[in-house]
Amino acid sequence: MSKRAVCIISGGMDSALAAQMAKEEGYEIIALHFNYGQRTEKKELESFRKIAKHLDASESYEIDLPFFEQIGASALTDKSIDVPTGGLEEGVPLTYVPFRNGIFLSIAAAIAEKHGAEAIYIGVVEEDSSGYPDCRESYIQKMQEAVNLGTKEETAIEIKMPLVTLKKSQIAQKALTLGVPLEYTWSCYQDEERACGVCDSCRLRLKGFKGAGAVDPIDYR
């Protein structure tokens, strides 16, 4: 029996790298993606499918979570809130989706238990990120405790977050080294044709490539 890992893959650079690292560590990949009404849902799904194929995933889940739009309260899911483009600021940004990673991890845990997977990989970044509270290492560790308390006794799932302490430049460099197909990935919060280059996610991505001394392969406006 090969060891299995459920990899939460948004279609972005971080989660693609985390999944590639799982592959390098010998895990059979169960690819998991969520459509939750985000502005770039179609593009992210397209990216996910290409990445899952590249990873030779044994299983692939595309799960729709339409209730995030009903909840709103985020510039990613509520079209009445503009995506910030003025640069990173202090505090939790308007692009934070309330408790998104908690919900994602809960579903990933259910899938992991179904398949007897030993690990869940999530590409959260704490040190050099937008300041989302559900990307903190301490939070993910508490979710790990909750998952193991709420599953069968013989179920033992480790939530792995291999990028959590890395800077964006280190992520870009590692992705290039491991051959992550970065041309398939998408990070922009608001555009699906060409990346805007000014939202928080684009700014962090561009900063990462610059720090790594590399050129981002995707198109920007």
C-alpha positions as CSV (number, residue, x, y, z in Angstrom):
1,M,0.0,0.0,0.0
2,S,1.5,3.3,-1.0
3,K,1.1,6.3,1.4
4,R,-1.5,8.9,0.4
5,A,-1.8,12.6,0.9
6,V,-4.8,14.8,0.3
7,C,-3.4,18.0,-1.2
8,I,-5.5,21.2,-1.2
9,I,-4.7,22.9,-4.5
10,S,-6.1,26.3,-5.2
11,G,-4.4,26.7,-8.5
12,G,-1.9,29.1,-7.0
13,M,1.9,28.9,-6.7
14,D,2.0,28.0,-2.9
15,S,-0.4,25.1,-3.0
16,A,1.1,23.8,-6.2
17,L,4.5,23.7,-4.6
18,A,3.2,22.1,-1.4
19,A,1.6,19.3,-3.5
20,Q,4.8,18.9,-5.5
21,M,6.7,18.5,-2.2
22,A,4.2,15.8,-1.2
23,K,5.0,14.0,-4.5
24,E,8.7,14.3,-3.9
25,E,8.2,12.7,-0.5
26,G,6.7,9.7,-2.0
27,Y,3.0,10.3,-1.4
28,E,0.3,9.2,-3.8
29,I,-1.6,12.5,-4.5
30,I,-5.3,12.9,-3.9
31,A,-5.9,16.4,-5.4
32,L,-8.6,18.6,-3.8
33,H,-10.0,21.9,-5.1
34,F,-12.8,24.2,-4.0
35,N,-15.1,26.4,-6.1
36,Y,-16.5,28.9,-3.6
37,G,-17.7,31.7,-5.7
38,Q,-14.3,33.5,-5.8
39,R,-13.8,36.1,-8.6
40,T,-11.3,34.0,-10.5
41,E,-13.1,30.7,-9.9
42,K,-13.0,29.6,-13.6
43,K,-9.3,30.3,-14.0
44,E,-8.3,28.7,-10.7
45,L,-10.2,25.5,-11.6
46,E,-8.4,25.4,-15.0
47,S,-5.1,25.8,-13.2
48,F,-6.0,23.1,-10.7
49,R,-6.8,20.6,-13.4
50,K,-3.5,21.2,-15.1
51,I,-1.5,20.9,-11.8
52,A,-3.4,17.7,-10.8
53,K,-2.5,16.1,-14.2
54,H,1.1,17.2,-13.8
55,L,1.2,15.5,-10.4
56,D,-0.4,12.3,-11.8
57,A,-3.0,12.5,-9.0
58,S,-4.8,9.2,-8.4
59,E,-8.0,10.9,-7.3
60,S,-9.3,14.4,-8.0
61,Y,-12.0,16.2,-6.2
62,E,-13.7,19.5,-7.3
63,I,-16.0,20.5,-4.5
64,D,-18.5,23.4,-4.8
65,L,-19.1,25.5,-1.7
66,P,-21.7,28.1,-2.9
67,F,-22.5,29.2,0.7
68,F,-19.3,31.4,0.8
69,E,-21.1,33.8,-1.6
70,Q,-24.1,33.8,0.7
71,I,-21.9,34.6,3.7
72,G,-19.9,37.3,1.8
73,A,-17.8,39.6,3.9
74,S,-14.8,39.2,1.6
75,A,-13.7,41.0,-1.6
76,L,-13.1,37.6,-3.1
77,T,-16.7,36.4,-2.8
78,D,-18.8,39.7,-2.5
79,K,-18.7,41.7,-5.8
80,S,-19.9,44.8,-3.9
81,I,-16.5,44.9,-2.1
82,D,-13.6,46.1,-4.3
83,V,-10.4,44.1,-4.3
84,P,-7.7,46.3,-2.6
85,T,-5.0,47.4,-5.0
86,G,-3.1,49.9,-3.0
87,G,-0.5,47.6,-1.5
88,L,-0.2,45.5,1.6
89,E,-1.5,47.2,4.8
90,E,-1.5,46.4,8.5
91,G,-4.3,44.1,9.8
92,V,-6.5,41.5,8.2
93,P,-7.3,42.5,4.5
94,L,-10.6,42.7,2.8
95,T,-9.7,39.6,0.8
96,Y,-9.8,37.4,3.9
97,V,-12.6,34.8,3.5
98,P,-14.1,34.1,7.0
99,F,-12.8,30.7,8.3
100,R,-12.1,29.4,4.8
101,N,-9.1,27.2,5.7
102,G,-11.0,25.7,8.6
103,I,-13.8,24.7,6.3
104,F,-11.3,23.4,3.7
105,L,-9.4,21.4,6.2
106,S,-12.6,19.8,7.6
107,I,-13.6,18.6,4.1
108,A,-10.0,17.5,3.4
109,A,-10.0,15.5,6.6
110,A,-13.2,13.7,5.6
111,I,-11.7,12.8,2.2
112,A,-8.4,11.7,3.9
113,E,-10.3,9.4,6.3
114,K,-12.3,7.9,3.4
115,H,-9.1,7.0,1.5
116,G,-7.0,6.1,4.5
117,A,-4.6,9.0,3.8
118,E,-1.9,9.8,6.3
119,A,-1.4,13.4,5.5
120,I,-3.1,16.6,4.3
121,Y,-0.9,19.2,2.6
122,I,-1.9,22.8,2.7
123,G,0.2,25.7,1.2
124,V,-0.4,28.2,4.0
125,V,2.3,30.9,4.5
126,E,2.5,32.8,7.7
127,E,5.7,34.8,7.6
128,D,5.5,36.5,4.2
129,S,1.7,36.6,3.5
130,S,-1.4,38.8,3.5
131,G,-1.9,38.4,7.2
132,Y,-4.8,35.9,7.2
133,P,-5.5,34.5,10.7
134,D,-6.3,31.0,9.3
135,C,-2.8,30.8,7.8
136,R,-1.0,30.8,11.1
137,E,1.0,27.7,12.1
138,S,-0.6,27.7,15.6
139,Y,-4.1,27.6,14.1
140,I,-3.3,24.7,11.8
141,Q,-1.9,22.8,14.7
142,K,-5.1,23.2,16.6
143,M,-7.1,22.0,13.6
144,Q,-4.8,19.0,13.6
145,E,-5.9,18.2,17.1
146,A,-9.6,18.7,16.2
147,V,-9.3,16.4,13.2
148,N,-7.8,13.6,15.2
149,L,-10.3,14.0,18.0
150,G,-13.2,13.9,15.5
151,T,-12.2,10.9,13.4
152,K,-12.0,7.1,14.0
153,E,-9.5,5.9,16.5
154,E,-7.5,4.1,13.9
155,T,-7.4,7.3,11.7
156,A,-4.2,9.3,12.1
157,I,-3.9,12.3,9.8
158,E,-1.0,14.8,9.9
159,I,-1.7,18.3,8.5
160,K,1.5,19.3,6.7
161,M,2.3,22.9,6.0
162,P,5.8,22.9,4.4
163,L,5.8,26.5,3.4
164,V,4.5,28.2,6.5
165,T,7.8,29.8,7.6
166,L,9.1,30.5,4.1
167,K,9.4,33.9,2.4
168,K,7.8,34.3,-1.0
169,S,11.2,34.5,-2.7
170,Q,12.1,31.1,-1.1
171,I,8.8,29.7,-2.4
172,A,9.5,30.9,-5.9
173,Q,13.0,29.5,-5.8
174,K,11.9,26.1,-4.4
175,A,9.1,25.9,-7.0
176,L,11.6,26.5,-9.8
177,T,14.1,23.9,-8.4
178,L,11.4,21.2,-8.1
179,G,10.0,21.9,-11.6
180,V,6.6,23.1,-10.5
181,P,4.7,24.1,-13.7
182,L,4.4,27.8,-12.6
183,E,3.0,28.7,-16.0
184,Y,-0.1,26.8,-15.0
185,T,-0.6,28.6,-11.7
186,W,-2.7,31.6,-11.0
187,S,-2.6,34.0,-8.1
188,C,-4.5,37.2,-9.2
189,Y,-7.5,38.0,-7.0
190,Q,-9.5,39.8,-9.6
191,D,-8.7,39.0,-13.3
192,E,-8.8,35.8,-15.2
193,E,-7.3,36.8,-18.5
194,R,-4.1,38.7,-17.5
195,A,-3.0,39.1,-13.9
196,C,-3.6,42.6,-12.6
197,G,-0.2,43.0,-11.0
198,V,-1.6,45.3,-8.2
199,C,-3.8,43.2,-5.9
200,D,-2.1,41.9,-2.7
201,S,-1.6,38.4,-4.2
202,C,0.0,39.6,-7.4
203,R,2.3,42.0,-5.5
204,L,3.4,39.1,-3.2
205,R,4.0,36.8,-6.2
206,L,5.9,39.4,-8.2
207,K,8.0,40.2,-5.1
208,G,8.8,36.5,-4.7
209,F,10.0,36.1,-8.3
210,K,12.1,39.3,-8.0
211,G,13.7,38.1,-4.8
212,A,14.5,34.8,-6.4
213,G,16.0,36.6,-9.4
214,A,13.6,34.9,-11.8
215,V,10.9,36.0,-14.2
216,D,7.2,35.0,-13.6
217,P,6.0,33.0,-16.6
218,I,2.4,34.3,-16.5
219,D,1.0,37.4,-18.3
220,Y,0.4,40.6,-16.4
221,R,-1.5,43.7,-17.6
